[in-house]
Amino acid sequence: QVQLVESGGGLVQAGGSLRLSCAASGMHFSINAMAWYRQAPGKQRELVASVLSDRSTNYSDSVPGRFTISRDNARNMVSLQMNSLEPEDTAVYYCNAAAISWSRTGWGPEIDYWGQGTQVTVSS
């Protein structure tokens, strides 16, 4: 089992910045990919950005050049620096980790884990 705890959400004016962080904890696990998703009211959850263990990244077309995802493999943490925020960025942001866990029978299958979500509100 892997637990994800997010921090850093809040209220900011349009054009401002926020930094989200997510820390993973648990016993005997290895994380392949980490990502940030968001879900606005009445909309489906969508991928914002992802980063693999080799630190290669992928971004949604909705945040080109404004958001930066980074990962600290030693600390099992992922961060999302959000600049030039727009009211359309208002959503609950979720941390995601695709991880495998070790047991006495060996490495298990890859499982998606989710954080509890953190609210980001951008006022106009």
PDB file of C-alpha atoms in Angstrom:
ATOM      1  CA  GLN A   1       0.000   0.000   0.000  1.00  0.00           C
ATOM      2  CA  VAL A   2       1.107   3.520  -0.828  1.00  0.00           C
ATOM      3  CA  GLN A   3      -0.291   6.630   0.803  1.00  0.00           C
ATOM      4  CA  LEU A   4      -0.194  10.010  -0.920  1.00  0.00           C
ATOM      5  CA  VAL A   5      -0.526  13.271   0.975  1.00  0.00           C
ATOM      6  CA  GLU A   6      -0.910  16.550  -0.906  1.00  0.00           C
ATOM      7  CA  SER A   7      -0.304  20.084   0.262  1.00  0.00           C
ATOM      8  CA  GLY A   8      -0.131  23.585  -1.150  1.00  0.00           C
ATOM      9  CA  GLY A   9      -3.573  24.358  -2.512  1.00  0.00           C
ATOM     10  CA  GLY A  10      -5.413  27.567  -1.793  1.00  0.00           C
ATOM     11  CA  LEU A  11      -6.923  30.770  -3.147  1.00  0.00           C
ATOM     12  CA  VAL A  12      -4.953  32.997  -5.496  1.00  0.00           C
ATOM     13  CA  GLN A  13      -5.717  35.842  -7.855  1.00  0.00           C
ATOM     14  CA  ALA A  14      -5.452  35.422 -11.604  1.00  0.00           C
ATOM     15  CA  GLY A  15      -1.846  35.738 -12.708  1.00  0.00           C
ATOM     16  CA  GLY A  16      -0.552  34.433  -9.397  1.00  0.00           C
ATOM     17  CA  SER A  17       1.353  31.269  -8.541  1.00  0.00           C
ATOM     18  CA  LEU A  18       0.942  28.218  -6.329  1.00  0.00           C
ATOM     19  CA  ARG A  19       3.086  25.199  -5.673  1.00  0.00           C
ATOM     20  CA  LEU A  20       1.538  21.826  -4.934  1.00  0.00           C
ATOM     21  CA  SER A  21       3.486  19.032  -3.284  1.00  0.00           C
ATOM     22  CA  CYS A  22       2.737  15.365  -2.785  1.00  0.00           C
ATOM     23  CA  ALA A  23       4.602  12.913  -0.588  1.00  0.00           C
ATOM     24  CA  ALA A  24       4.310   9.153  -0.965  1.00  0.00           C
ATOM     25  CA  SER A  25       4.811   6.785   1.948  1.00  0.00           C
ATOM     26  CA  GLY A  26       4.427   3.084   2.632  1.00  0.00           C
ATOM     27  CA  MET A  27       6.434  -0.110   2.934  1.00  0.00           C
ATOM     28  CA  HIS A  28       8.589  -1.655   0.225  1.00  0.00           C
ATOM     29  CA  PHE A  29       7.320   0.079  -2.874  1.00  0.00           C
ATOM     30  CA  SER A  30       8.681   1.501  -6.099  1.00  0.00           C
ATOM     31  CA  ILE A  31       6.985   4.266  -8.028  1.00  0.00           C
ATOM     32  CA  ASN A  32       7.052   4.202 -11.808  1.00  0.00           C
ATOM     33  CA  ALA A  33       5.135   7.340 -12.712  1.00  0.00           C
ATOM     34  CA  MET A  34       3.765  10.261 -10.729  1.00  0.00           C
ATOM     35  CA  ALA A  35       1.240  12.744 -11.981  1.00  0.00           C
ATOM     36  CA  TRP A  36      -1.156  15.529 -11.159  1.00  0.00           C
ATOM     37  CA  TYR A  37      -4.775  15.417 -12.254  1.00  0.00           C
ATOM     38  CA  ARG A  38      -7.513  17.962 -11.708  1.00  0.00           C
ATOM     39  CA  GLN A  39     -11.268  17.926 -11.642  1.00  0.00           C
ATOM     40  CA  ALA A  40     -13.357  21.057 -12.011  1.00  0.00           C
ATOM     41  CA  PRO A  41     -17.023  21.127 -10.966  1.00  0.00           C
ATOM     42  CA  GLY A  42     -19.173  19.313 -13.480  1.00  0.00           C
ATOM     43  CA  LYS A  43     -16.195  18.089 -15.481  1.00  0.00           C
ATOM     44  CA  GLN A  44     -14.254  14.864 -15.743  1.00  0.00           C
ATOM     45  CA  ARG A  45     -10.917  14.418 -14.059  1.00  0.00           C
ATOM     46  CA  GLU A  46      -8.122  15.283 -16.472  1.00  0.00           C
ATOM     47  CA  LEU A  47      -4.373  14.788 -16.549  1.00  0.00           C
ATOM     48  CA  VAL A  48      -2.380  17.958 -15.950  1.00  0.00           C
ATOM     49  CA  ALA A  49       1.192  16.664 -15.997  1.00  0.00           C
ATOM     50  CA  SER A  50       3.136  13.473 -15.405  1.00  0.00           C
ATOM     51  CA  VAL A  51       6.736  12.535 -14.705  1.00  0.00           C
ATOM     52  CA  LEU A  52       8.451   9.159 -14.979  1.00  0.00           C
ATOM     53  CA  SER A  53      11.217   7.810 -12.768  1.00  0.00           C
ATOM     54  CA  ASP A  54      13.777   9.042 -15.321  1.00  0.00           C
ATOM     55  CA  ARG A  55      12.252  12.525 -14.839  1.00  0.00           C
ATOM     56  CA  SER A  56      10.864  12.704 -18.367  1.00  0.00           C
ATOM     57  CA  THR A  57       7.697  14.784 -18.350  1.00  0.00           C
ATOM     58  CA  ASN A  58       4.419  15.172 -20.180  1.00  0.00           C
ATOM     59  CA  TYR A  59       1.982  18.079 -19.993  1.00  0.00           C
ATOM     60  CA  SER A  60      -1.625  18.703 -20.889  1.00  0.00           C
ATOM     61  CA  ASP A  61      -2.219  21.044 -23.799  1.00  0.00           C
ATOM     62  CA  SER A  62      -4.139  23.303 -21.402  1.00  0.00           C
ATOM     63  CA  VAL A  63      -1.046  24.261 -19.375  1.00  0.00           C
ATOM     64  CA  PRO A  64       1.812  24.728 -21.867  1.00  0.00           C
ATOM     65  CA  GLY A  65       4.662  26.656 -20.328  1.00  0.00           C
ATOM     66  CA  ARG A  66       2.708  27.694 -17.212  1.00  0.00           C
ATOM     67  CA  PHE A  67       3.059  24.587 -15.067  1.00  0.00           C
ATOM     68  CA  THR A  68       6.193  22.629 -14.201  1.00  0.00           C
ATOM     69  CA  ILE A  69       6.182  19.153 -12.670  1.00  0.00           C
ATOM     70  CA  SER A  70       9.221  17.897 -10.789  1.00  0.00           C
ATOM     71  CA  ARG A  71      10.071  14.776  -8.870  1.00  0.00           C
ATOM     72  CA  ASP A  72      12.383  13.870  -6.033  1.00  0.00           C
ATOM     73  CA  ASN A  73      12.938  10.131  -6.310  1.00  0.00           C
ATOM     74  CA  ALA A  74      14.941   9.885  -3.085  1.00  0.00           C
ATOM     75  CA  ARG A  75      12.097  11.432  -1.083  1.00  0.00           C
ATOM     76  CA  ASN A  76       9.244   9.952  -3.152  1.00  0.00           C
ATOM     77  CA  MET A  77       7.812  13.395  -3.748  1.00  0.00           C
ATOM     78  CA  VAL A  78       6.313  15.182  -6.703  1.00  0.00           C
ATOM     79  CA  SER A  79       5.618  18.889  -7.027  1.00  0.00           C
ATOM     80  CA  LEU A  80       3.660  21.057  -9.411  1.00  0.00           C
ATOM     81  CA  GLN A  81       4.695  24.682  -9.806  1.00  0.00           C
ATOM     82  CA  MET A  82       1.794  26.626 -11.261  1.00  0.00           C
ATOM     83  CA  ASN A  83       2.411  30.097 -12.664  1.00  0.00           C
ATOM     84  CA  SER A  84       0.199  32.584 -14.496  1.00  0.00           C
ATOM     85  CA  LEU A  85      -2.853  30.945 -13.019  1.00  0.00           C
ATOM     86  CA  GLU A  86      -6.199  31.519 -14.697  1.00  0.00           C
ATOM     87  CA  PRO A  87      -9.743  31.174 -13.338  1.00  0.00           C
ATOM     88  CA  GLU A  88     -10.090  28.152 -15.634  1.00  0.00           C
ATOM     89  CA  ASP A  89      -7.428  26.414 -13.531  1.00  0.00           C
ATOM     90  CA  THR A  90      -9.833  26.305 -10.572  1.00  0.00           C
ATOM     91  CA  ALA A  91     -10.292  22.665  -9.607  1.00  0.00           C
ATOM     92  CA  VAL A  92      -9.478  20.007  -7.082  1.00  0.00           C
ATOM     93  CA  TYR A  93      -5.984  18.758  -7.840  1.00  0.00           C
ATOM     94  CA  TYR A  94      -5.117  15.128  -7.205  1.00  0.00           C
ATOM     95  CA  CYS A  95      -1.747  13.491  -6.892  1.00  0.00           C
ATOM     96  CA  ASN A  96      -1.396  10.104  -8.595  1.00  0.00           C
ATOM     97  CA  ALA A  97       1.283   7.455  -8.369  1.00  0.00           C
ATOM     98  CA  ALA A  98       1.622   4.256 -10.365  1.00  0.00           C
ATOM     99  CA  ALA A  99       3.529   1.962  -8.045  1.00  0.00           C
ATOM    100  CA  ILE A 100       4.464  -1.647  -7.380  1.00  0.00           C
ATOM    101  CA  SER A 101       4.854  -3.161  -3.927  1.00  0.00           C
ATOM    102  CA  TRP A 102       7.138  -5.889  -2.669  1.00  0.00           C
ATOM    103  CA  SER A 103       5.868  -8.826  -0.652  1.00  0.00           C
ATOM    104  CA  ARG A 104       7.261 -12.253   0.226  1.00  0.00           C
ATOM    105  CA  THR A 105       5.955 -13.467  -3.133  1.00  0.00           C
ATOM    106  CA  GLY A 106       7.872 -10.800  -5.039  1.00  0.00           C
ATOM    107  CA  TRP A 107       6.863  -7.588  -6.810  1.00  0.00           C
ATOM    108  CA  GLY A 108       3.132  -7.213  -7.266  1.00  0.00           C
ATOM    109  CA  PRO A 109       1.227  -5.630 -10.170  1.00  0.00           C
ATOM    110  CA  GLU A 110       1.311  -1.909 -10.823  1.00  0.00           C
ATOM    111  CA  ILE A 111      -1.485  -0.112  -8.988  1.00  0.00           C
ATOM    112  CA  ASP A 112      -2.732   3.453  -9.267  1.00  0.00           C
ATOM    113  CA  TYR A 113      -2.818   5.339  -5.970  1.00  0.00           C
ATOM    114  CA  TRP A 114      -4.539   8.673  -5.358  1.00  0.00           C
ATOM    115  CA  GLY A 115      -4.229  11.465  -2.873  1.00  0.00           C
ATOM    116  CA  GLN A 116      -7.219  13.033  -1.163  1.00  0.00           C
ATOM    117  CA  GLY A 117      -7.159  16.116  -3.369  1.00  0.00           C
ATOM    118  CA  THR A 118      -6.369  19.745  -2.701  1.00  0.00           C
ATOM    119  CA  GLN A 119      -8.522  22.690  -3.775  1.00  0.00           C
ATOM    120  CA  VAL A 120      -7.061  25.364  -6.032  1.00  0.00           C
ATOM    121  CA  THR A 121      -9.229  28.421  -6.569  1.00  0.00           C
ATOM    122  CA  VAL A 122      -8.196  31.224  -8.916  1.00  0.00           C
ATOM    123  CA  SER A 123     -10.197  34.428  -8.669  1.00  0.00           C
ATOM    124  CA  SER A 124     -10.557  36.852 -11.564  1.00  0.00           C
TER     125      SER A 124
END
